[in-house]
Short mmCIF file of C-alpha atoms in Angstrom, two decimals:
data_model
loop_
_atom_site.label_atom_id
_atom_site.label_comp_id
_atom_site.label_asym_id
_atom_site.label_seq_id
_atom_site.Cartn_x
_atom_site.Cartn_y
_atom_site.Cartn_z
CA UNK A 1 -95.91 87.89 61.10
CA UNK A 2 -95.45 89.54 57.52
CA UNK A 3 -94.37 87.68 54.43
CA UNK A 4 -90.40 87.37 54.27
CA UNK A 5 -90.28 86.05 57.91
CA UNK A 6 -93.18 83.46 57.19
CA UNK A 7 -91.12 82.47 54.18
CA UNK A 8 -87.60 81.96 55.90
CA UNK A 9 -89.88 79.99 59.07
CA UNK A 10 -91.36 77.96 55.75
CA UNK A 11 -87.63 77.53 53.82
CA UNK A 12 -86.31 76.68 57.79
CA UNK A 13 -88.81 73.80 58.13
CA UNK A 14 -88.25 72.19 54.56
CA UNK A 15 -84.63 72.56 54.46
CA UNK A 16 -83.23 72.43 58.04
CA UNK A 17 -81.61 69.09 57.33
CA UNK A 18 -79.77 70.87 54.31
CA UNK A 19 -78.46 73.67 56.54
CA UNK A 20 -77.74 71.74 59.01
CA UNK A 21 -75.30 69.86 56.78
CA UNK A 22 -73.92 72.83 55.39
CA UNK A 23 -73.22 73.65 58.65
CA UNK A 24 -71.19 70.91 60.62
CA UNK A 25 -69.40 70.70 57.20
CA UNK A 26 -68.33 74.27 57.65
CA UNK A 27 -67.40 73.83 61.19
CA UNK A 28 -65.75 70.36 60.64
CA UNK A 29 -63.55 71.76 58.07
CA UNK A 30 -62.86 74.95 59.89
CA UNK A 31 -61.77 72.63 63.34
CA UNK A 32 -60.07 70.10 60.85
CA UNK A 33 -58.26 72.82 58.99
CA UNK A 34 -58.22 71.29 55.80
CA UNK A 35 -56.82 72.41 52.65
CA UNK A 36 -59.42 73.25 50.00
CA UNK A 37 -57.97 71.10 47.56
CA UNK A 38 -58.83 68.63 49.82
CA UNK A 39 -62.53 69.80 51.27
CA UNK A 40 -63.37 73.13 49.72
CA UNK A 41 -65.43 75.43 52.87
CA UNK A 42 -68.99 76.26 52.13
CA UNK A 43 -68.38 79.67 52.34
CA UNK A 44 -65.59 78.93 49.89
CA UNK A 45 -67.74 77.74 47.53
CA UNK A 46 -70.50 80.21 47.76
CA UNK A 47 -67.82 83.65 47.53
CA UNK A 48 -66.99 81.69 44.28
CA UNK A 49 -70.91 81.31 43.44
CA UNK A 50 -71.25 84.95 43.81
CA UNK A 51 -67.72 86.30 42.42
CA UNK A 52 -68.24 84.66 39.21
CA UNK A 53 -71.62 84.23 38.26
CA UNK A 54 -70.92 84.43 34.90
CA UNK A 55 -68.94 80.95 34.33
CA UNK A 56 -71.45 79.69 36.32
CA UNK A 57 -74.50 80.76 34.68
CA UNK A 58 -73.27 80.41 30.99
CA UNK A 59 -72.18 76.75 31.53
CA UNK A 60 -75.57 76.21 33.53
CA UNK A 61 -77.16 77.82 30.30
CA UNK A 62 -75.52 75.29 28.08
CA UNK A 63 -76.31 71.88 30.38
CA UNK A 64 -80.39 73.32 30.64
CA UNK A 65 -80.22 73.69 26.65
CA UNK A 66 -78.52 70.05 26.39
CA UNK A 67 -81.32 68.89 29.06
CA UNK A 68 -84.29 70.38 27.97
CA UNK A 69 -84.58 70.26 24.36
CA UNK A 70 -82.83 66.22 24.62
CA UNK A 71 -85.69 65.97 27.23
CA UNK A 72 -87.64 67.59 24.26
CA UNK A 73 -86.52 65.50 21.68
CA UNK A 74 -86.00 62.10 23.34
CA UNK A 75 -89.79 62.57 24.96
CA UNK A 76 -91.03 62.54 21.01
CA UNK A 77 -89.02 59.66 20.05
CA UNK A 78 -90.12 57.35 22.88
CA UNK A 79 -94.10 58.71 22.62
CA UNK A 80 -93.64 58.28 18.50
CA UNK A 81 -91.94 54.65 18.50
CA UNK A 82 -94.62 53.41 21.62
CA UNK A 83 -97.25 54.94 19.16
CA UNK A 84 -95.74 52.99 16.37
CA UNK A 85 -96.04 49.11 18.11
CA UNK A 86 -99.35 49.97 19.39
CA UNK A 87 -100.54 50.60 15.46
CA UNK A 88 -99.07 47.46 14.43
CA UNK A 89 -98.00 44.34 16.23
CA UNK A 90 -95.32 43.19 13.93
CA UNK A 91 -93.51 47.07 14.53
CA UNK A 92 -94.22 46.19 18.39
CA UNK A 93 -92.40 42.94 18.62
CA UNK A 94 -89.16 44.91 16.56
CA UNK A 95 -88.77 47.83 18.70
CA UNK A 96 -89.02 46.47 22.45
CA UNK A 97 -86.65 44.17 22.83
CA UNK A 98 -84.47 46.98 21.25
CA UNK A 99 -85.30 48.90 23.48
CA UNK A 100 -84.43 46.73 26.45
CA UNK A 101 -81.39 46.10 24.66
CA UNK A 102 -80.58 49.22 24.53
CA UNK A 103 -81.29 50.42 28.07
CA UNK A 104 -79.58 47.91 29.70
CA UNK A 105 -76.63 49.32 28.08
CA UNK A 106 -74.47 51.13 30.10
CA UNK A 107 -74.80 55.06 28.90
CA UNK A 108 -71.37 55.90 29.67
CA UNK A 109 -70.40 53.33 27.37
CA UNK A 110 -72.41 54.80 24.26
CA UNK A 111 -70.81 58.17 25.26
CA UNK A 112 -67.16 57.27 23.64
CA UNK A 113 -69.03 55.87 20.58
CA UNK A 114 -71.50 58.35 19.53
CA UNK A 115 -68.62 61.87 20.17
CA UNK A 116 -67.11 59.38 17.59
CA UNK A 117 -69.62 59.55 15.47
CA UNK A 118 -71.43 62.73 15.90
CA UNK A 119 -68.19 64.69 17.20
CA UNK A 120 -66.98 66.35 20.57
CA UNK A 121 -69.64 68.87 21.02
CA UNK A 122 -73.10 69.98 21.72
CA UNK A 123 -74.55 67.46 19.67
CA UNK A 124 -72.83 64.32 21.22
CA UNK A 125 -74.71 65.75 24.74
CA UNK A 126 -77.68 66.25 22.67
CA UNK A 127 -77.81 62.79 21.71
CA UNK A 128 -76.76 61.07 24.91
CA UNK A 129 -79.72 63.41 26.70
CA UNK A 130 -82.21 61.83 23.85
CA UNK A 131 -80.77 58.28 24.28
CA UNK A 132 -81.49 58.28 27.89
CA UNK A 133 -84.80 60.00 27.82
CA UNK A 134 -85.85 57.67 25.20
CA UNK A 135 -86.42 54.84 27.28
CA UNK A 136 -88.96 55.66 29.82
CA UNK A 137 -90.51 57.59 27.47
CA UNK A 138 -91.04 54.55 25.33
CA UNK A 139 -91.98 51.96 28.04
CA UNK A 140 -94.49 53.99 29.66
CA UNK A 141 -96.13 55.17 27.24
CA UNK A 142 -96.53 51.88 25.52
CA UNK A 143 -97.73 50.49 28.81
CA UNK A 144 -100.31 53.91 29.12
CA UNK A 145 -101.58 53.04 25.36
CA UNK A 146 -102.85 50.03 27.09
CA UNK A 147 -104.58 51.26 30.55
CA UNK A 148 -107.46 51.53 29.32
CA UNK A 149 -110.47 52.78 31.44
CA UNK A 150 -113.35 49.45 32.47
CA UNK A 151 -115.22 48.83 29.63
CA UNK A 152 -113.78 51.60 27.51
CA UNK A 153 -112.50 49.20 24.93
CA UNK A 154 -115.88 47.37 24.18
CA UNK A 155 -117.21 50.46 23.95
CA UNK A 156 -115.77 51.85 21.58
CA UNK A 157 -115.76 48.86 18.99
CA UNK A 158 -119.56 48.44 19.21
CA UNK A 159 -119.58 52.50 18.20
CA UNK A 160 -117.19 51.40 15.71
CA UNK A 161 -114.59 53.27 16.04
CA UNK A 162 -111.46 52.92 13.61
CA UNK A 163 -108.19 53.38 14.19
CA UNK A 164 -107.89 56.60 14.44
CA UNK A 165 -110.15 57.49 16.62
CA UNK A 166 -109.73 55.06 18.65
CA UNK A 167 -105.85 56.28 19.58
CA UNK A 168 -106.73 60.12 20.04
CA UNK A 169 -110.13 59.71 21.50
CA UNK A 170 -108.93 56.61 23.87
CA UNK A 171 -105.52 55.50 23.31
CA UNK A 172 -103.56 58.25 23.99
CA UNK A 173 -105.67 60.16 26.39
CA UNK A 174 -105.99 57.13 28.69
CA UNK A 175 -101.71 57.42 28.36
CA UNK A 176 -101.18 60.76 29.53
CA UNK A 177 -100.73 59.54 33.05
CA UNK A 178 -98.10 57.38 32.18
CA UNK A 179 -97.00 59.61 29.95
CA UNK A 180 -96.04 61.86 32.54
CA UNK A 181 -94.56 59.72 35.21
CA UNK A 182 -92.17 59.33 32.12
CA UNK A 183 -91.51 62.58 31.96
CA UNK A 184 -90.76 62.82 35.34
CA UNK A 185 -88.45 60.23 35.86
CA UNK A 186 -87.25 61.65 32.24
CA UNK A 187 -86.74 64.76 33.65
CA UNK A 188 -83.93 63.92 36.04
CA UNK A 189 -82.48 61.39 34.22
CA UNK A 190 -82.19 64.33 31.03
CA UNK A 191 -79.86 66.49 33.50
CA UNK A 192 -77.54 63.73 34.62
CA UNK A 193 -77.36 62.36 31.46
CA UNK A 194 -76.23 65.89 29.87
CA UNK A 195 -73.76 66.48 32.36
CA UNK A 196 -71.94 63.02 32.46
CA UNK A 197 -71.50 63.16 28.63
CA UNK A 198 -70.32 66.80 29.22
CA UNK A 199 -67.71 65.65 31.86
CA UNK A 200 -66.28 62.66 29.83
CA UNK A 201 -65.97 64.77 26.62
CA UNK A 202 -67.66 68.33 26.65
CA UNK A 203 -66.47 71.08 26.09
CA UNK A 204 -68.80 73.24 27.93
CA UNK A 205 -71.63 73.09 30.97
CA UNK A 206 -71.54 72.16 34.25
CA UNK A 207 -70.16 68.90 33.76
CA UNK A 208 -67.35 70.22 31.65
CA UNK A 209 -66.46 72.82 34.51
CA UNK A 210 -66.54 70.34 37.11
CA UNK A 211 -64.51 68.21 35.33
CA UNK A 212 -61.88 71.15 34.24
CA UNK A 213 -61.92 72.55 37.68
CA UNK A 214 -61.14 69.48 39.57
CA UNK A 215 -58.69 68.88 37.51
CA UNK A 216 -56.92 72.07 38.06
CA UNK A 217 -57.30 71.53 42.10
CA UNK A 218 -60.02 74.90 41.85
CA UNK A 219 -62.21 72.42 44.17
CA UNK A 220 -64.68 75.78 45.20
CA UNK A 221 -65.33 75.88 41.46
CA UNK A 222 -66.34 72.19 41.50
CA UNK A 223 -68.49 72.30 43.86
CA UNK A 224 -69.86 75.20 42.71
CA UNK A 225 -70.81 73.50 39.55
CA UNK A 226 -72.04 70.68 41.43
CA UNK A 227 -74.22 72.94 43.80
CA UNK A 228 -76.17 74.83 40.36
CA UNK A 229 -76.59 71.26 38.84
CA UNK A 230 -78.11 70.45 42.23
CA UNK A 231 -80.57 73.11 41.73
CA UNK A 232 -80.79 72.52 37.97
CA UNK A 233 -81.53 68.98 38.89
CA UNK A 234 -84.22 69.58 41.39
CA UNK A 235 -85.97 72.58 39.13
CA UNK A 236 -86.58 70.04 36.84
CA UNK A 237 -87.83 67.37 38.63
CA UNK A 238 -89.99 69.69 40.39
CA UNK A 239 -91.17 71.30 36.93
CA UNK A 240 -92.04 67.11 36.00
CA UNK A 241 -94.00 66.28 39.81
CA UNK A 242 -96.51 69.25 38.82
CA UNK A 243 -96.99 68.42 35.71
CA UNK A 244 -97.60 65.32 37.13
CA UNK A 245 -99.76 66.32 39.79
CA UNK A 246 -102.02 68.16 37.63
CA UNK A 247 -102.37 65.08 35.07
CA UNK A 248 -103.35 63.39 38.01
CA UNK A 249 -105.74 65.83 39.38
CA UNK A 250 -107.33 65.87 35.92
CA UNK A 251 -107.52 61.90 35.34
CA UNK A 252 -107.89 60.86 38.20
CA UNK B 1 -135.84 53.09 11.73
CA UNK B 2 -135.31 50.65 14.33
CA UNK B 3 -133.60 47.37 13.91
CA UNK B 4 -135.16 43.49 14.30
CA UNK B 5 -132.66 41.14 15.59
CA UNK B 6 -132.03 37.45 14.90
CA UNK B 7 -130.26 35.10 16.48
CA UNK B 8 -130.59 31.73 15.01
CA UNK B 9 -129.34 28.52 16.38
CA UNK B 10 -125.58 30.53 17.78
CA UNK B 11 -123.34 28.49 19.65
CA UNK B 12 -120.35 29.75 21.49
CA UNK B 13 -117.06 27.75 22.87
CA UNK B 14 -114.44 29.97 24.70
CA UNK B 15 -111.17 28.04 24.19
CA UNK B 16 -109.12 27.84 27.38
CA UNK B 17 -105.91 27.01 26.12
CA UNK B 18 -104.17 23.75 26.96
CA UNK B 19 -106.85 21.76 24.80
CA UNK B 20 -110.14 22.77 27.06
CA UNK B 21 -112.85 24.87 25.86
CA UNK B 22 -116.07 25.94 27.61
CA UNK B 23 -119.31 26.02 25.87
CA UNK B 24 -120.72 29.53 26.60
CA UNK B 25 -124.24 29.13 23.96
CA UNK B 26 -125.60 26.12 23.25
CA UNK B 27 -127.04 26.81 19.87
CA UNK B 28 -129.53 29.90 20.88
CA UNK B 29 -131.93 31.22 18.97
CA UNK B 30 -133.84 34.49 19.85
CA UNK B 31 -135.98 36.95 17.80
CA UNK B 32 -137.23 40.62 18.77
CA UNK B 33 -138.81 42.09 17.16
CA UNK B 34 -138.63 46.21 15.96
CA UNK B 35 -139.34 48.30 18.72
CA UNK B 36 -139.37 45.37 21.21
CA UNK B 37 -137.80 45.55 25.28
CA UNK B 38 -136.46 41.93 25.65
CA UNK B 39 -134.72 41.10 28.86
CA UNK B 40 -132.45 38.29 29.37
CA UNK B 41 -132.69 37.08 32.79
CA UNK B 42 -130.19 33.78 34.23
CA UNK B 43 -127.77 33.03 37.53
CA UNK B 44 -124.12 33.80 36.68
CA UNK B 45 -122.45 32.53 33.77
CA UNK B 46 -125.38 31.54 31.78
CA UNK B 47 -124.31 33.46 28.57
CA UNK B 48 -126.40 36.13 28.61
CA UNK B 49 -123.75 38.67 28.75
CA UNK B 50 -122.77 36.57 25.72
CA UNK B 51 -125.84 36.73 23.61
CA UNK B 52 -125.25 40.35 23.87
CA UNK B 53 -121.58 40.27 23.18
CA UNK B 54 -122.50 38.89 20.06
CA UNK B 55 -125.13 40.88 18.94
CA UNK B 56 -123.02 44.56 19.63
CA UNK B 57 -120.38 42.64 17.79
CA UNK B 58 -117.99 41.79 20.51
CA UNK B 59 -117.88 38.66 19.79
CA UNK B 60 -118.33 36.42 16.45
CA UNK B 61 -120.55 33.18 16.96
CA UNK B 62 -118.82 29.65 16.93
CA UNK B 63 -121.62 28.35 15.02
CA UNK B 64 -124.94 30.18 13.93
CA UNK B 65 -125.08 33.46 13.13
CA UNK B 66 -126.14 36.93 14.42
CA UNK B 67 -127.60 39.36 12.20
CA UNK B 68 -129.53 43.11 12.95
CA UNK B 69 -131.81 43.50 10.08
CA UNK B 70 -130.39 41.03 8.28
CA UNK B 71 -126.99 41.85 8.01
CA UNK B 72 -123.47 41.22 10.95
CA UNK B 73 -123.90 43.40 13.71
CA UNK B 74 -120.11 44.29 12.67
CA UNK B 75 -121.42 46.56 9.49
CA UNK B 76 -124.13 48.32 12.00
CA UNK B 77 -121.16 48.64 14.60
CA UNK B 78 -119.31 50.44 11.41
CA UNK B 79 -122.14 52.85 10.57
CA UNK B 80 -122.31 53.70 14.18
CA UNK B 81 -126.38 52.57 15.09
CA UNK B 82 -125.66 50.38 17.99
CA UNK B 83 -125.85 51.71 21.30
CA UNK B 84 -124.55 50.14 24.35
CA UNK B 85 -124.46 50.75 28.22
CA UNK B 86 -122.30 47.86 30.84
CA UNK B 87 -122.23 47.31 33.95
CA UNK B 88 -118.79 49.13 34.80
CA UNK B 89 -120.32 52.76 33.04
CA UNK B 90 -116.78 53.07 30.81
CA UNK B 91 -117.26 57.02 31.04
CA UNK B 92 -113.97 58.24 30.38
CA UNK B 93 -112.69 59.89 32.98
CA UNK B 94 -111.06 62.59 31.83
CA UNK B 95 -114.05 63.75 29.89
CA UNK B 96 -116.67 66.00 31.18
CA UNK B 97 -120.21 64.63 31.38
CA UNK B 98 -120.95 66.63 28.33
CA UNK B 99 -117.88 65.27 26.08
CA UNK B 100 -118.68 61.85 27.16
CA UNK B 101 -122.15 61.79 25.79
CA UNK B 102 -120.63 63.70 22.88
CA UNK B 103 -118.35 60.97 22.04
CA UNK B 104 -120.40 58.62 20.08
CA UNK B 105 -120.73 61.57 17.80
CA UNK B 106 -117.09 62.63 17.51
CA UNK B 107 -116.24 58.96 17.21
CA UNK B 108 -118.86 58.79 14.21
CA UNK B 109 -117.37 61.91 12.62
CA UNK B 110 -120.86 63.68 12.76
CA UNK B 111 -121.11 67.28 14.28
CA UNK B 112 -122.98 67.85 17.78
CA UNK B 113 -125.99 69.59 17.62
CA UNK B 114 -126.00 71.30 21.16
CA UNK B 115 -129.31 71.65 21.27
CA UNK B 116 -129.70 67.83 21.22
CA UNK B 117 -127.38 67.37 23.94
CA UNK B 118 -129.14 68.90 26.20
CA UNK B 119 -132.23 67.87 25.87
CA UNK B 120 -130.79 63.94 26.26
CA UNK B 121 -128.71 64.79 29.03
CA UNK B 122 -132.30 66.54 30.28
CA UNK B 123 -133.81 63.45 29.44
CA UNK B 124 -131.38 61.19 31.72
CA UNK B 125 -132.03 63.98 34.32
CA UNK B 126 -128.48 65.54 34.50
CA UNK B 127 -129.17 69.20 33.70
CA UNK B 128 -126.30 71.27 35.45
CA UNK B 129 -123.78 68.41 35.08
CA UNK B 130 -122.88 69.13 32.47
CA UNK B 131 -119.12 70.27 33.65
CA UNK B 132 -118.65 67.88 35.84
CA UNK B 133 -116.23 64.65 35.67
CA UNK B 134 -117.52 61.32 35.58
CA UNK B 135 -115.39 61.04 39.28
CA UNK B 136 -117.77 63.51 41.14
CA UNK B 137 -120.58 61.81 40.28
CA UNK B 138 -122.25 59.08 42.17
CA UNK B 139 -122.68 55.84 40.87
CA UNK B 140 -126.23 56.33 39.68
CA UNK B 141 -125.18 59.90 37.82
CA UNK B 142 -122.80 57.86 36.18
CA UNK B 143 -125.11 55.44 34.51
CA UNK B 144 -127.41 58.14 33.17
CA UNK B 145 -124.19 59.74 31.54
CA UNK B 146 -124.11 56.30 30.08
CA UNK B 147 -127.58 56.06 29.23
CA UNK B 148 -127.36 59.50 27.37
CA UNK B 149 -124.01 58.27 25.40
CA UNK B 150 -125.53 54.85 24.35
CA UNK B 151 -129.29 57.36 23.17
CA UNK B 152 -126.74 60.22 21.20
CA UNK B 153 -126.59 58.60 18.10
CA UNK B 154 -129.90 57.15 17.60
CA UNK B 155 -129.11 54.19 17.77
CA UNK B 156 -131.43 51.19 16.24
CA UNK B 157 -130.82 49.06 18.71
CA UNK B 158 -129.84 49.46 22.26
CA UNK B 159 -127.96 46.93 24.19
CA UNK B 160 -128.04 47.03 28.28
CA UNK B 161 -125.60 44.65 29.98
CA UNK B 162 -126.66 44.69 33.91
CA UNK B 163 -126.47 48.71 33.86
CA UNK B 164 -127.89 49.43 37.48
CA UNK B 165 -126.19 46.10 38.66
CA UNK B 166 -123.43 48.07 40.90
CA UNK B 167 -126.52 50.71 42.19
CA UNK B 168 -128.23 50.66 45.70
CA UNK B 169 -131.78 49.15 45.11
CA UNK B 170 -133.11 52.41 45.65
CA UNK B 171 -131.44 53.87 42.99
CA UNK B 172 -131.71 50.89 41.34
CA UNK B 173 -135.70 50.67 41.52
CA UNK B 174 -135.61 54.43 40.42
CA UNK B 175 -133.48 54.23 37.66
CA UNK B 176 -135.95 51.46 36.25
CA UNK B 177 -138.48 54.14 36.33
CA UNK B 178 -136.76 56.32 34.80
CA UNK B 179 -135.07 54.51 31.97
CA UNK B 180 -138.88 52.98 31.31
CA UNK B 181 -139.71 56.94 30.58
CA UNK B 182 -136.63 57.19 28.36
CA UNK B 183 -137.40 53.94 26.55
CA UNK B 184 -141.31 54.98 26.26
CA UNK B 185 -139.91 58.39 24.38
CA UNK B 186 -137.69 56.69 21.44
CA UNK B 187 -138.92 52.71 21.24
CA UNK B 188 -135.43 51.63 20.22
CA UNK B 189 -135.38 47.96 19.56
CA UNK B 190 -133.71 46.89 23.00
CA UNK B 191 -132.32 44.04 24.58
CA UNK B 192 -131.77 44.53 28.98
CA UNK B 193 -129.33 41.29 30.17
CA UNK B 194 -130.26 41.48 34.33
CA UNK B 195 -130.32 39.09 37.14
CA UNK B 196 -132.42 41.04 38.83
CA UNK B 197 -136.44 39.65 37.95
CA UNK B 198 -138.60 42.83 39.21
CA UNK B 199 -136.56 44.65 36.32
CA UNK B 200 -136.90 42.50 33.77
CA UNK B 201 -140.84 42.58 34.26
CA UNK B 202 -141.29 45.91 35.06
CA UNK B 203 -139.38 47.04 32.09
CA UNK B 204 -139.76 44.51 29.20
CA UNK B 205 -141.96 43.51 26.58
CA UNK B 206 -141.12 39.84 26.91
CA UNK B 207 -138.56 37.62 29.26
CA UNK B 208 -136.49 34.88 28.11
CA UNK B 209 -134.75 32.92 30.71
CA UNK B 210 -131.77 31.18 30.71
CA UNK B 211 -129.85 28.08 32.03
CA UNK B 212 -126.33 27.94 32.34
CA UNK B 213 -123.79 25.68 31.41
CA UNK B 214 -123.88 25.22 28.71
CA UNK B 215 -126.24 28.09 28.44
CA UNK B 216 -129.67 27.91 26.22
CA UNK B 217 -133.19 29.51 26.80
CA UNK B 218 -135.33 28.01 28.86
CA UNK B 219 -138.51 30.19 29.17
CA UNK B 220 -139.70 32.49 26.63
CA UNK B 221 -142.40 34.49 28.40
CA UNK B 222 -144.29 37.75 26.95
CA UNK B 223 -145.38 40.50 29.59
CA UNK B 224 -148.72 42.54 28.90
CA UNK B 225 -148.60 44.42 31.90
CA UNK B 226 -150.30 48.15 30.13
CA UNK B 227 -147.63 50.96 29.82
CA UNK B 228 -146.91 53.22 31.18
CA UNK B 229 -146.38 51.47 33.77
CA UNK B 230 -146.32 52.29 37.68
CA UNK B 231 -144.15 51.60 40.53
CA UNK B 232 -147.20 50.13 42.31
CA UNK B 233 -147.37 47.37 39.81
CA UNK B 234 -144.58 45.70 41.80
CA UNK B 235 -147.14 45.29 44.91
CA UNK B 236 -149.63 43.67 42.41
CA UNK B 237 -150.67 40.15 42.58
CA UNK B 238 -150.25 39.74 39.21
CA UNK B 239 -146.67 40.77 39.24
CA UNK B 240 -146.10 38.68 42.43
CA UNK B 241 -147.33 35.63 40.38
CA UNK B 242 -145.08 36.12 37.86
CA UNK B 243 -142.20 36.78 39.75
CA UNK B 244 -142.61 33.37 41.87
CA UNK B 245 -143.02 31.59 38.40
CA UNK B 246 -139.32 32.92 37.14
CA UNK B 247 -137.98 32.76 40.81
CA UNK B 248 -138.49 29.51 40.39
CA UNK B 249 -137.18 28.83 36.74
CA UNK B 250 -134.25 30.25 38.13
CA UNK B 251 -134.15 28.05 41.43
CA UNK B 252 -132.22 24.74 40.17
CA UNK B 253 -129.13 26.79 39.25
CA UNK B 254 -128.98 29.02 42.31
CA UNK B 255 -129.80 25.86 44.54
CA UNK B 256 -126.60 23.89 43.01
CA UNK B 257 -124.36 26.59 43.47
CA UNK B 258 -125.47 28.40 46.97
CA UNK B 259 -127.45 25.50 49.19
CA UNK B 260 -127.72 27.63 51.83
CA UNK B 261 -129.31 31.12 49.20
CA UNK B 262 -132.05 33.24 51.01
CA UNK B 263 -133.44 33.22 47.89
CA UNK B 264 -132.99 37.25 47.07
CA UNK B 265 -131.01 38.93 44.65
CA UNK B 266 -127.55 38.94 45.45
#
């Protein structure tokens, strides 16, 4: 069997459920003769995806940009605050309840407030992604900084390690596995957060494309936007999962 | 170069909360001369590890004093002059053997001397495993790496807290022979906490026997077997006589806790 054949078999083995779903969907819509406004056909969606690639990739780039930049900033902010909390008990006492409070507010209700503050543009979408990604980064890193190998804390004390050495050589490396879990969680949230923000108040992006086309009853494009968003989400998740696997391998 | 340890009427009580407390050490005094190898044996919970933790600056005595060369242990730790190996090897899983051994130097801000590290790794018999990670090593090899790490700073005091307790009997005996060889080359003031009577007899210049609840010293025994000591020493009548004497001292506490114990080490 050649390489293409093997790939096809692999795709079929792992993706036959999805494929079956799409075939049943196509058959069902065709049999019931639904209007595309009620339920678009998968082939119709595919046609739109192939016919107007520019619409999709431009909005996808916008969403991916917001998700990636927001993910990086959110992870950095969460990690940075977790380190501050590690350094100071006073700060920890202040930061932990604040972040819990912040995270328990549904993000959808924050979006209009952020939009008022930052304007109805990219910066609001970005801010939402940062807020969403910040929380797992903070929580997982905070616990990771304390998840030290058995005896390591005693060892560092006997070695006369000062705070910078304890942070850089013990606590931070020890936190990496937890941090990679945070990255996986946040990566999934990042795309979702960007799309919700775009959907509610955006002017571009896959979420905006969905909201716009849906209100125009252009359901094939709305579903196309959803399909692209799914692919983007899966890619984010898979990338973060790959990072986590590599970390686990090394950290055991 | 190598330091003397003075423990003077050290008491240690641990607060258990709700107004309860437990007395781990009841006024223990202990002198360790420079270059001496002292083993502390005793039943579980007799406070032998607590003494080690006091000397290692990991605990403060509730009363009494602990000094190394007349100064508090904290100062020696702060000056990176203590070496330590615990029962759990405490190797960092994300570092290789080489990096783990070098770690104390980096913590101390000293530039590692590659030739010296290589020699130390050779000394503990881990040549060829420099790049291995702890999880790829056997239990005995991990403890060797931990001992190399304890020696890398050229410490003035070496503290060993049951470093071979998690090993099987054969590996443990082998590690004892190795430890003697390593110690003979460095002659650092060493305090070994163990519950293995044979281990203590084979390695130490002096054995301190403790009894528990609250922890106190009940015997202070000089061991003058000539060095280097060979494994054959463990089969001599003199060794057995001392072994029986020490085992008898440990007996009452063991009998209290485990009335059906077969007399062997567990």
